[in-house]
Coordinates of C-alpha atoms in Angstrom, one line a residue:
M829 CA -44.2 121.0 -14.1
T830 CA -43.6 118.4 -16.8
D831 CA -46.8 116.5 -17.8
Y832 CA -46.1 112.8 -18.4
A833 CA -49.7 111.5 -17.2
D834 CA -50.0 109.5 -20.5
A835 CA -46.6 107.7 -19.7
P836 CA -46.8 104.0 -18.5
A837 CA -47.5 103.5 -14.8
V838 CA -44.1 101.9 -14.2
I839 CA -40.6 102.1 -15.8
P840 CA -38.7 98.8 -15.9
A841 CA -35.4 99.0 -13.8
R842 CA -33.5 98.0 -16.7
M843 CA -34.7 101.1 -18.4
L844 CA -33.4 103.3 -15.5
N845 CA -30.1 101.7 -16.0
E846 CA -30.1 102.7 -19.5
F847 CA -31.1 106.3 -18.4
V848 CA -28.1 106.8 -16.3
Y849 CA -25.9 105.1 -18.9
C850 CA -27.3 107.6 -21.7
P851 CA -30.6 109.4 -21.6
R852 CA -30.9 109.2 -25.5
L853 CA -30.5 105.6 -25.3
F854 CA -33.4 105.3 -22.7
Y855 CA -35.3 107.6 -24.8
I856 CA -34.7 105.7 -28.0
E857 CA -35.4 102.3 -26.5
W858 CA -38.3 102.9 -23.9
V859 CA -40.2 105.9 -25.9
D860 CA -39.6 105.3 -29.5
G861 CA -39.6 101.2 -29.0
Q862 CA -36.5 100.6 -30.9
W863 CA -34.0 98.0 -30.5
A864 CA -31.0 96.2 -31.9
D865 CA -28.7 93.6 -30.7
N866 CA -25.1 93.2 -30.8
A867 CA -22.5 91.1 -29.4
D868 CA -22.8 92.6 -25.9
T869 CA -26.4 92.3 -25.7
T870 CA -26.6 88.9 -27.0
R871 CA -23.9 87.7 -24.3
G872 CA -25.9 89.4 -21.9
D873 CA -29.0 87.3 -22.8
L874 CA -27.1 84.1 -22.6
S875 CA -25.6 85.1 -19.3
H876 CA -29.1 85.6 -17.6
A877 CA -30.4 82.3 -19.2
S878 CA -29.5 80.6 -15.9
V879 CA -31.2 82.7 -13.6
D880 CA -34.3 83.9 -15.7
A881 CA -36.3 80.7 -14.6
R882 CA -37.9 80.9 -11.7
G883 CA -36.6 79.0 -8.7
G884 CA -36.8 78.7 -5.1
R885 CA -39.9 80.1 -3.0
M886 CA -40.0 83.9 -2.4
P887 CA -41.0 83.8 1.5
A888 CA -43.4 86.5 2.8
P889 CA -41.7 89.4 4.7
G890 CA -41.0 88.1 8.2
D891 CA -41.5 84.5 7.3
E892 CA -39.0 82.5 9.3
D893 CA -39.1 79.6 7.0
R894 CA -36.9 80.9 4.4
P895 CA -35.0 79.3 1.5
Y896 CA -31.3 80.2 1.2
T897 CA -32.0 82.0 -2.3
T898 CA -34.7 82.6 -4.9
S899 CA -34.5 83.0 -8.5
S900 CA -36.1 85.6 -10.9
V901 CA -38.1 87.4 -8.5
R902 CA -40.7 89.9 -10.2
L903 CA -41.7 92.9 -8.2
S904 CA -43.5 96.2 -9.1
D905 CA -44.5 99.7 -7.2
E906 CA -47.0 101.9 -8.7
E907 CA -46.4 104.6 -6.1
L908 CA -42.8 104.7 -6.8
G909 CA -43.5 104.0 -10.7
V910 CA -41.0 101.1 -10.9
L911 CA -40.9 97.3 -11.7
A912 CA -38.1 94.9 -11.8
V913 CA -37.2 91.2 -12.4
I914 CA -34.5 90.5 -9.7
D915 CA -32.0 88.0 -11.0
R916 CA -31.7 86.5 -7.4
V917 CA -32.6 87.2 -4.0
D918 CA -30.4 85.6 -1.3
H919 CA -32.0 85.2 2.2
V920 CA -29.6 85.3 5.1
D921 CA -30.1 85.9 8.9
G922 CA -33.5 87.3 8.7
G923 CA -32.8 89.7 6.1
C924 CA -32.3 89.5 2.2
S925 CA -30.0 91.0 -0.5
S926 CA -30.8 91.6 -4.2
V927 CA -28.4 90.1 -6.6
D928 CA -28.1 91.5 -10.3
Y929 CA -25.8 89.6 -12.6
K930 CA -23.9 91.4 -15.3
V931 CA -21.6 90.1 -18.1
G932 CA -18.6 92.6 -17.8
H933 CA -16.6 93.8 -15.0
P934 CA -17.1 96.3 -12.2
G935 CA -15.4 99.8 -12.5
P936 CA -11.7 100.4 -12.2
D937 CA -12.0 101.4 -8.6
G938 CA -13.8 97.8 -7.9
E939 CA -17.0 100.0 -7.2
P940 CA -20.1 99.4 -9.4
W941 CA -20.7 101.4 -12.7
P942 CA -23.2 104.3 -12.2
A943 CA -25.8 102.6 -14.4
D944 CA -25.3 99.3 -12.7
R945 CA -25.6 100.7 -9.3
A946 CA -28.8 102.7 -10.4
Q947 CA -30.6 99.3 -11.3
A948 CA -29.3 97.5 -8.1
L949 CA -30.7 100.3 -6.1
V950 CA -34.0 100.2 -7.8
Q951 CA -34.3 96.4 -7.1
A952 CA -33.3 96.8 -3.4
T953 CA -35.9 99.6 -2.9
L954 CA -38.6 97.6 -4.3
L955 CA -37.6 94.7 -1.7
H956 CA -37.6 97.3 1.0
R957 CA -40.9 98.7 0.2
A958 CA -42.6 95.4 -0.1
G959 CA -41.7 94.9 3.5
Y960 CA -38.5 92.8 3.5
E961 CA -35.6 93.4 5.5
V962 CA -32.9 94.4 3.2
V963 CA -29.1 94.3 3.8
S964 CA -27.5 95.2 0.7
A965 CA -28.0 95.6 -3.3
D966 CA -25.5 93.2 -4.7
L967 CA -24.2 92.9 -8.4
Y968 CA -22.3 89.7 -9.6
Y969 CA -19.9 90.4 -12.2
R970 CA -19.3 87.3 -14.3
E971 CA -16.1 88.3 -16.2
T972 CA -14.3 88.8 -12.8
H973 CA -16.5 86.4 -10.9
S974 CA -16.9 89.1 -8.3
R975 CA -19.7 90.3 -6.0
V976 CA -20.0 94.1 -5.2
S977 CA -22.2 95.0 -2.5
I978 CA -23.8 98.2 -1.6
P979 CA -25.0 98.4 2.0
W980 CA -28.5 99.5 2.1
R981 CA -29.6 102.8 3.8
D982 CA -33.3 104.1 4.2
D983 CA -32.1 107.2 2.0
L984 CA -31.1 105.4 -0.9
E985 CA -34.9 105.2 -1.7
D986 CA -35.0 109.1 -2.3
E987 CA -32.0 108.7 -4.6
V988 CA -34.4 106.2 -6.6
R989 CA -37.4 108.4 -6.4
E990 CA -35.4 111.5 -8.0
L991 CA -33.8 109.1 -10.6
V992 CA -37.4 108.1 -11.8
T993 CA -38.6 111.7 -11.7
R994 CA -35.7 112.8 -14.1
A995 CA -36.5 109.7 -16.3
R996 CA -40.1 110.7 -16.7
E997 CA -39.5 114.2 -17.6
T998 CA -37.3 113.0 -20.1
A999 CA -39.8 110.4 -21.6
A1000 CA -42.4 113.3 -21.5
T1001 CA -40.5 115.5 -24.1
L1002 CA -41.4 115.3 -27.8
V1003 CA -37.8 115.5 -28.8
P1004 CA -35.1 113.0 -28.0
P1005 CA -32.1 114.2 -25.9
P1006 CA -29.1 115.1 -27.8
P1007 CA -26.5 112.7 -28.6
L1008 CA -23.3 112.1 -26.2
V1009 CA -20.3 114.1 -27.8
D1010 CA -17.1 111.9 -28.5
S1011 CA -18.5 109.5 -25.7
P1012 CA -16.6 106.0 -25.2
R1013 CA -19.8 104.8 -24.4
C1014 CA -21.0 104.8 -28.1
P1015 CA -18.9 102.4 -29.9
R1016 CA -20.2 99.6 -28.1
C1017 CA -23.9 100.6 -27.7
S1018 CA -26.2 98.3 -29.7
L1019 CA -28.1 101.2 -30.7
V1020 CA -25.4 103.3 -32.3
G1021 CA -26.5 102.6 -35.9
L1022 CA -30.0 103.8 -34.8
C1023 CA -28.9 106.9 -32.6
L1024 CA -26.3 108.0 -35.4
P1025 CA -24.5 110.1 -32.5
D1026 CA -21.7 111.4 -34.4
E1027 CA -23.4 111.9 -37.7
K1028 CA -26.3 114.1 -36.0
N1029 CA -23.4 115.8 -34.0
A1030 CA -21.5 116.5 -37.2
L1031 CA -24.9 118.0 -38.8
L1032 CA -25.4 120.2 -35.8
G1033 CA -21.9 121.5 -35.7
R1034 CA -21.4 120.0 -31.9
V1035 CA -18.0 118.5 -33.3
S1036 CA -15.4 120.5 -35.3
Q1037 CA -14.0 117.4 -37.0
P1038 CA -16.1 114.3 -37.6
K1039 CA -14.2 111.3 -36.8
R1040 CA -14.5 107.5 -38.4
L1041 CA -18.1 106.9 -37.3
M1042 CA -19.3 103.6 -35.8
V1043 CA -21.7 102.4 -38.5
R1044 CA -21.5 98.9 -39.9
N1045 CA -23.4 97.5 -43.0
P1046 CA -26.2 95.2 -42.3
D1047 CA -25.6 91.6 -41.9
Q1048 CA -29.0 90.6 -43.4
Q1049 CA -29.8 90.6 -47.0
P1050 CA -33.1 90.4 -49.0
L1051 CA -34.5 87.1 -50.0
Y1052 CA -36.0 86.9 -53.5
V1053 CA -38.5 84.2 -54.7
T1054 CA -39.2 84.2 -58.5
E1055 CA -39.8 80.8 -59.0
Q1056 CA -43.6 80.5 -60.0
G1057 CA -45.7 78.2 -58.3
S1058 CA -43.0 77.9 -55.4
Y1059 CA -43.7 77.7 -51.5
V1060 CA -41.9 79.6 -48.9
G1061 CA -42.2 77.8 -45.4
C1062 CA -40.3 77.6 -42.1
R1063 CA -38.5 74.7 -40.4
G1064 CA -36.3 75.0 -37.4
G1065 CA -35.2 78.5 -37.8
Q1066 CA -34.7 78.2 -41.5
I1067 CA -36.8 79.8 -44.4
L1068 CA -37.3 76.7 -47.1
V1069 CA -38.1 77.5 -50.6
T1070 CA -39.8 74.5 -52.3
Q1071 CA -41.4 73.8 -55.5
K1072 CA -43.2 70.2 -56.3
G1073 CA -41.5 68.7 -53.2
E1074 CA -38.0 70.0 -54.2
T1075 CA -36.1 72.4 -51.9
L1076 CA -34.8 75.2 -54.1
A1077 CA -33.3 77.3 -51.5
R1078 CA -32.6 77.2 -47.7
H1079 CA -31.7 80.4 -45.6
R1080 CA -31.4 81.0 -41.9
V1081 CA -34.4 83.5 -40.8
L1082 CA -31.8 85.6 -38.9
D1083 CA -30.0 86.3 -42.4
V1084 CA -33.1 87.7 -44.2
S1085 CA -33.9 91.4 -43.8
S1086 CA -36.9 90.9 -46.0
L1087 CA -38.9 88.6 -48.0
C1088 CA -39.6 89.6 -51.9
V1089 CA -41.8 87.3 -53.7
F1090 CA -43.0 87.7 -57.4
G1091 CA -46.0 86.4 -59.1
H1092 CA -47.6 83.3 -58.3
V1093 CA -45.6 82.4 -54.9
Q1094 CA -47.3 81.2 -51.8
V1095 CA -46.0 82.1 -48.0
T1096 CA -46.9 80.3 -45.2
T1097 CA -48.4 81.6 -41.9
E1098 CA -45.4 80.0 -39.9
A1099 CA -42.8 81.7 -42.2
L1100 CA -44.8 85.1 -41.8
W1101 CA -44.6 84.7 -38.0
K1102 CA -40.9 83.7 -37.9
L1103 CA -39.7 86.8 -40.3
W1104 CA -41.9 89.4 -38.2
E1105 CA -40.3 87.8 -35.0
A1106 CA -36.8 88.5 -36.6
G1107 CA -37.9 92.0 -37.8
A1108 CA -38.1 91.1 -41.3
N1109 CA -41.0 92.0 -43.5
V1110 CA -42.6 90.5 -46.6
M1111 CA -43.0 92.2 -50.1
W1112 CA -45.6 90.9 -52.7
F1113 CA -44.4 91.9 -56.5
S1114 CA -46.5 91.4 -59.6
Y1115 CA -44.7 89.0 -62.0
G1116 CA -43.5 92.1 -63.9
G1117 CA -41.9 93.7 -60.8
W1118 CA -44.8 96.0 -59.5
L1119 CA -44.8 96.5 -55.9
N1120 CA -48.4 95.5 -54.9
G1121 CA -47.9 95.4 -51.1
W1122 CA -46.3 94.2 -47.9
A1123 CA -47.0 92.7 -44.6
Q1124 CA -45.2 93.6 -41.3
G1125 CA -45.1 92.5 -37.6
K1126 CA -45.8 94.9 -35.0
P1127 CA -45.3 98.7 -36.3
S1128 CA -43.2 101.0 -34.6
G1129 CA -44.4 102.6 -31.2
Y1130 CA -42.9 106.3 -32.2
S1131 CA -46.2 107.6 -32.9
E1132 CA -44.9 111.4 -32.3
L1133 CA -42.6 110.9 -35.5
R1134 CA -45.7 110.0 -37.6
R1135 CA -47.5 112.9 -36.3
R1136 CA -44.6 115.2 -37.3
Q1137 CA -44.6 113.6 -40.6
V1138 CA -48.3 114.2 -41.2
A1139 CA -47.5 118.0 -40.3
A1140 CA -44.6 118.1 -42.5
H1141 CA -46.9 116.6 -45.8
A1142 CA -49.6 119.2 -44.9
Q1143 CA -47.5 122.2 -44.4
G1144 CA -44.8 121.3 -47.2
S1145 CA -41.2 121.2 -46.2
A1146 CA -37.6 122.2 -47.6
V1147 CA -36.8 118.8 -47.4
A1148 CA -38.7 117.8 -50.6
A1149 CA -36.4 120.8 -52.2
A1150 CA -33.0 119.1 -50.9
M1151 CA -34.3 116.1 -52.0
I1152 CA -35.3 116.8 -55.6
S1153 CA -31.8 118.9 -55.7
G1154 CA -29.8 115.9 -54.8
K1155 CA -31.4 114.0 -57.5
I1156 CA -30.6 116.4 -59.8
R1157 CA -27.0 116.6 -58.9
N1158 CA -26.9 112.8 -59.1
Q1159 CA -28.4 113.0 -62.7
R1160 CA -25.7 115.5 -63.8
T1161 CA -22.9 113.2 -62.2
L1162 CA -24.1 110.1 -63.8
L1163 CA -24.3 111.8 -67.2
R1164 CA -20.9 113.3 -67.0
R1165 CA -19.2 110.1 -66.0
N1166 CA -20.9 107.7 -68.4
A1167 CA -21.7 109.9 -71.6
K1168 CA -20.0 108.6 -74.8
S1169 CA -20.6 112.0 -76.4
D1170 CA -20.6 115.6 -75.8
V1171 CA -23.2 116.3 -73.1
S1172 CA -21.5 119.6 -71.6
G1173 CA -24.6 121.6 -72.4
A1174 CA -26.9 119.1 -70.8
V1175 CA -24.6 119.0 -67.6
A1176 CA -24.5 122.6 -67.3
G1177 CA -28.2 122.9 -67.6
L1178 CA -28.6 120.5 -64.9
G1179 CA -26.5 122.2 -62.7
R1180 CA -28.6 125.3 -62.9
L1181 CA -31.7 123.4 -62.4
A1182 CA -30.3 121.7 -59.2
A1183 CA -29.3 125.2 -57.7
K1184 CA -32.9 126.8 -58.5
A1185 CA -34.7 123.4 -56.8
T1186 CA -32.4 124.3 -53.7
T1187 CA -34.1 127.6 -53.3
A1188 CA -37.8 126.6 -54.4
T1189 CA -40.8 127.2 -52.1
A1190 CA -43.5 126.3 -54.1
R1191 CA -44.3 122.6 -54.7
E1192 CA -45.4 123.6 -58.4
D1193 CA -41.9 125.1 -58.8
L1194 CA -40.1 122.4 -57.7
L1195 CA -42.0 119.8 -59.6
G1196 CA -41.3 122.2 -62.7
F1197 CA -37.5 122.0 -62.2
E1198 CA -37.7 118.2 -61.7
G1199 CA -39.7 117.9 -64.8
A1200 CA -37.2 120.2 -66.8
A1201 CA -34.4 118.1 -65.4
A1202 CA -36.0 114.8 -66.3
R1203 CA -36.4 115.9 -69.9
T1204 CA -32.8 117.1 -70.2
Y1205 CA -31.3 114.0 -68.5
F1206 CA -33.5 111.3 -70.5
D1207 CA -33.0 113.3 -73.8
R1208 CA -29.3 112.3 -73.1
F1209 CA -29.5 108.9 -71.4
A1210 CA -28.9 106.9 -74.4
S1211 CA -25.4 108.5 -74.8
M1212 CA -24.3 106.5 -71.9
L1213 CA -25.2 103.2 -73.4
S1214 CA -22.9 101.1 -75.5
C1215 CA -24.9 98.1 -75.9
D1216 CA -26.7 96.4 -78.6
Q1217 CA -27.5 98.9 -81.2
A1218 CA -31.1 97.8 -81.3
I1219 CA -31.6 98.4 -77.6
S1220 CA -30.2 102.0 -77.6
D1221 CA -32.2 102.8 -80.8
A1222 CA -35.4 101.7 -79.2
F1223 CA -34.8 104.0 -76.4
R1224 CA -33.9 106.8 -78.4
A1225 CA -36.9 106.2 -80.4
N1226 CA -39.3 105.8 -77.3
G1227 CA -37.8 108.1 -74.6
R1228 CA -38.6 107.4 -70.8
N1229 CA -41.9 105.7 -70.5
R1230 CA -43.6 103.3 -68.3
R1231 CA -46.6 101.2 -67.5
P1232 CA -45.8 99.3 -69.6
P1233 CA -42.2 100.1 -70.6
L1234 CA -42.0 99.9 -74.4
D1235 CA -38.3 98.8 -74.6
P1236 CA -35.4 97.0 -72.9
V1237 CA -34.1 100.0 -71.2
N1238 CA -37.4 101.2 -69.7
A1239 CA -38.1 97.6 -68.6
S1240 CA -35.0 97.5 -66.8
L1241 CA -35.2 100.8 -65.2
S1242 CA -38.9 100.2 -64.1
F1243 CA -37.9 97.0 -62.5
C1244 CA -34.9 98.8 -60.8
Y1245 CA -37.1 101.6 -59.4
S1246 CA -39.6 98.9 -58.1
L1247 CA -36.6 97.3 -56.1
L1248 CA -35.4 100.6 -54.9
V1249 CA -39.1 101.7 -53.8
R1250 CA -39.2 98.0 -51.9
D1251 CA -35.8 98.8 -50.0
V1252 CA -37.0 102.5 -49.1
V1253 CA -40.4 100.8 -47.9
A1254 CA -38.6 98.3 -45.6
T1255 CA -36.4 101.1 -44.2
C1256 CA -39.3 103.5 -43.5
L1257 CA -41.1 100.6 -41.7
A1258 CA -37.9 99.8 -39.9
V1259 CA -37.2 103.7 -38.6
G1260 CA -40.9 104.3 -37.7
L1261 CA -42.1 106.4 -40.9
D1262 CA -45.3 105.8 -42.7
P1263 CA -44.3 105.0 -46.3
Y1264 CA -47.5 106.3 -47.6
I1265 CA -47.4 110.0 -46.3
G1266 CA -44.8 112.0 -48.3
V1267 CA -43.5 115.5 -48.3
L1268 CA -43.2 115.9 -52.0
H1269 CA -45.3 113.2 -53.7
R1270 CA -49.3 113.3 -53.5
N1271 CA -50.8 110.6 -51.4
R1272 CA -52.8 108.3 -53.4
Y1273 CA -54.2 105.0 -52.9
G1274 CA -51.5 102.2 -52.9
R1275 CA -48.8 104.7 -53.5
P1276 CA -46.1 105.0 -51.1
A1277 CA -45.4 108.7 -51.1
M1278 CA -42.7 108.9 -48.9
A1279 CA -40.7 105.8 -50.0
L1280 CA -40.8 107.6 -53.5
D1281 CA -39.6 110.7 -52.0
L1282 CA -36.5 109.1 -50.1
A1283 CA -35.8 107.2 -53.4
E1284 CA -35.3 110.2 -55.4
E1285 CA -31.7 110.9 -54.8
F1286 CA -30.9 107.2 -55.1
R1287 CA -32.7 106.6 -58.6
P1288 CA -29.3 107.9 -60.4
L1289 CA -26.9 106.5 -57.9
V1290 CA -28.6 103.1 -57.8
A1291 CA -31.2 102.1 -60.4
E1292 CA -30.1 104.0 -63.3
S1293 CA -26.4 103.1 -62.6
V1294 CA -27.6 99.2 -62.5
T1295 CA -29.2 99.5 -65.9
V1296 CA -26.5 101.3 -67.5
S1297 CA -23.8 98.7 -66.3
L1298 CA -25.5 95.8 -66.7
L1299 CA -26.6 96.8 -70.6
N1300 CA -23.0 98.0 -71.4
T1301 CA -21.4 95.2 -70.0
G1302 CA -23.5 92.6 -72.1
Q1303 CA -24.9 90.9 -68.7
L1304 CA -28.3 92.1 -70.0
R1305 CA -29.1 91.1 -73.5
S1306 CA -31.9 91.2 -76.0
S1307 CA -32.8 87.7 -75.2
D1308 CA -33.3 88.8 -71.7
F1309 CA -36.6 90.6 -72.8
R1310 CA -39.8 89.6 -74.1
S1311 CA -41.7 92.0 -76.4
S1312 CA -45.3 92.1 -77.4
S1313 CA -47.8 94.4 -78.7
V1314 CA -48.5 95.9 -74.9
G1315 CA -45.1 96.3 -74.1
T1316 CA -41.4 94.9 -72.9
A1317 CA -41.0 92.7 -70.0
L1318 CA -37.9 90.9 -68.4
T1319 CA -37.7 87.1 -68.8
Q1320 CA -37.1 85.1 -65.9
Q1321 CA -33.3 84.9 -66.6
G1322 CA -33.3 88.7 -67.1
R1323 CA -35.1 89.3 -63.8
R1324 CA -32.3 87.1 -62.0
T1325 CA -29.6 89.0 -63.7
L1326 CA -31.1 92.3 -62.9
I1327 CA -31.8 91.3 -59.2
A1328 CA -28.3 90.3 -58.8
G1329 CA -26.8 93.5 -60.2
Y1330 CA -28.9 95.5 -58.0
E1331 CA -27.9 93.6 -54.9
R1332 CA -24.3 94.1 -55.9
R1333 CA -24.7 97.7 -56.3
M1334 CA -26.6 98.0 -52.9
A1335 CA -23.5 96.2 -51.4
T1336 CA -21.0 98.4 -53.1
E1337 CA -19.2 100.9 -50.6
L1338 CA -18.7 104.6 -51.2
K1339 CA -17.2 107.3 -49.2
H1340 CA -19.9 109.1 -47.7
P1341 CA -19.6 112.9 -48.9
V1342 CA -20.6 114.3 -45.8
F1343 CA -19.4 112.0 -42.9
G1344 CA -16.3 110.5 -44.8
Y1345 CA -16.7 106.9 -43.9
S1346 CA -17.0 104.1 -46.1
V1347 CA -20.6 102.7 -46.2
S1348 CA -22.8 100.5 -48.4
Y1349 CA -25.5 102.0 -50.4
R1350 CA -27.9 100.0 -48.4
R1351 CA -26.7 101.3 -45.4
A1352 CA -26.3 104.7 -46.8
L1353 CA -29.9 104.5 -47.5
E1354 CA -30.8 103.9 -43.9
V1355 CA -28.7 106.5 -42.5
Q1356 CA -30.6 109.0 -45.0
T1357 CA -34.1 107.8 -43.7
R1358 CA -32.9 108.2 -40.0
I1359 CA -31.7 111.9 -41.0
L1360 CA -34.9 112.6 -42.3
A1361 CA -36.4 111.2 -39.2
A1362 CA -34.4 113.5 -37.1
V1363 CA -35.4 116.6 -39.1
L1364 CA -38.9 115.9 -39.0
I1365 CA -38.9 115.2 -35.3
G1366 CA -36.9 118.3 -34.7
E1367 CA -33.5 117.1 -33.8
L1368 CA -31.7 118.4 -37.1
D1369 CA -32.6 121.8 -38.7
A1370 CA -32.2 120.8 -42.4
Y1371 CA -32.2 117.7 -44.7
T1372 CA -28.9 116.8 -46.3
P1373 CA -29.3 114.5 -49.5
L1374 CA -26.7 112.0 -50.5
T1375 CA -24.9 113.1 -53.5
T1376 CA -21.5 111.9 -55.2
R1377 CA -19.1 113.8 -57.5

């Protein structure tokens, strides 16, 4: 017998609708607590606006003084284990009918869709169990302005009970139900970008030929505030950046994926609340670009994922080997593509180290391969630079260094790495992973180990690529850096240039090497994070890093 004693006492009728439509959708939304809007869900919200407000008196069972109709009736039944907000209850001739509003149209045979039928039956069952004389369970489809009635029979309550039992059994499992295969339901599902049905089916070998999948690049973008002494507030659904009474920038809250503030910048409580409500987080950086911390709204309720994440950290994981192998292969590709001199020996050496990393079982061996690859790679890094001779010579003399960086190349790399880690932290929070608990990097105070793990394969693809490109094209020049006895830092203008270059890179599309569709680097980062979560939870057997050729 399945143990679901810890599950909530009642399931919303809307969740039973989702369960019939797709058990995996039900699990992601109700158990994992994940949600995303699309055009259809927004239309549904607007459609219900006229009936969501309570209207009319709900008479007691048997009351002869009845209104014609009652809107937004809330009922629950703990013994049955369901609750519902019924859009409308019509009272006619001593009986009543539940009416559920739907945006679309009925099925091709004029009957309700199975998921709609289930939700309507739950509502009618609640009325019946509350003592009302139920005539029918009705659905009103706005697209066709048609009303479909399901005549009430007492045996329909048994059908609802069986549905609730199956939903509870599914919710009690530790691994989500598998994705639907080639289902016409997936393209219009608001959670397709979270569920990744076709990607996971491809990795599981459940489809022979992956089709073009329904992922889209995010509409929201990070908002960076670097002006010292500025204030970030909120007014009328907009984020306002002001300084000494002057408005520097104005952005809609719904367009902001995260707020990134550098140095001495104040953020109002109202702005924090509005950003959290929209699912955005706030990141605080030092003036020089070091990620100091972040604030988020209510964290993900997917506790089982975090438990598995802790177990993977404690036991070690083949995921770490895949990540480091992917990073080395991407270093090899970047060097091979951009070197201005013969680097064939280094390229071959990186290829061998990537192969060894793939099969590494001990963490110490893996770190050894990574360290050897880093030495080979950064020894040849200057061969990719065709910028100011003084900048490239300084890097040749210093090599890779940090905290503080000693030359413009290292200053640019460190700043880009911070931006990348910021993006990975935000993605981890959205997916439900703990940014601090890694599978490769050691957990230390203030160190987002999981974010650093996931960033590894993206360092050459994004951070190092941006640095090389901006320096070689002259967008970053010596005048964009300030050197002192303690190191080298970007100027205000240099930071703006590098942030702009970084955002262009994250918006650049590539052909995904595994799935074959075009996707931005920012969206690819989210896909990789969700694939990692699927590996940790047991949906997938192995982690596949993102590599380019």
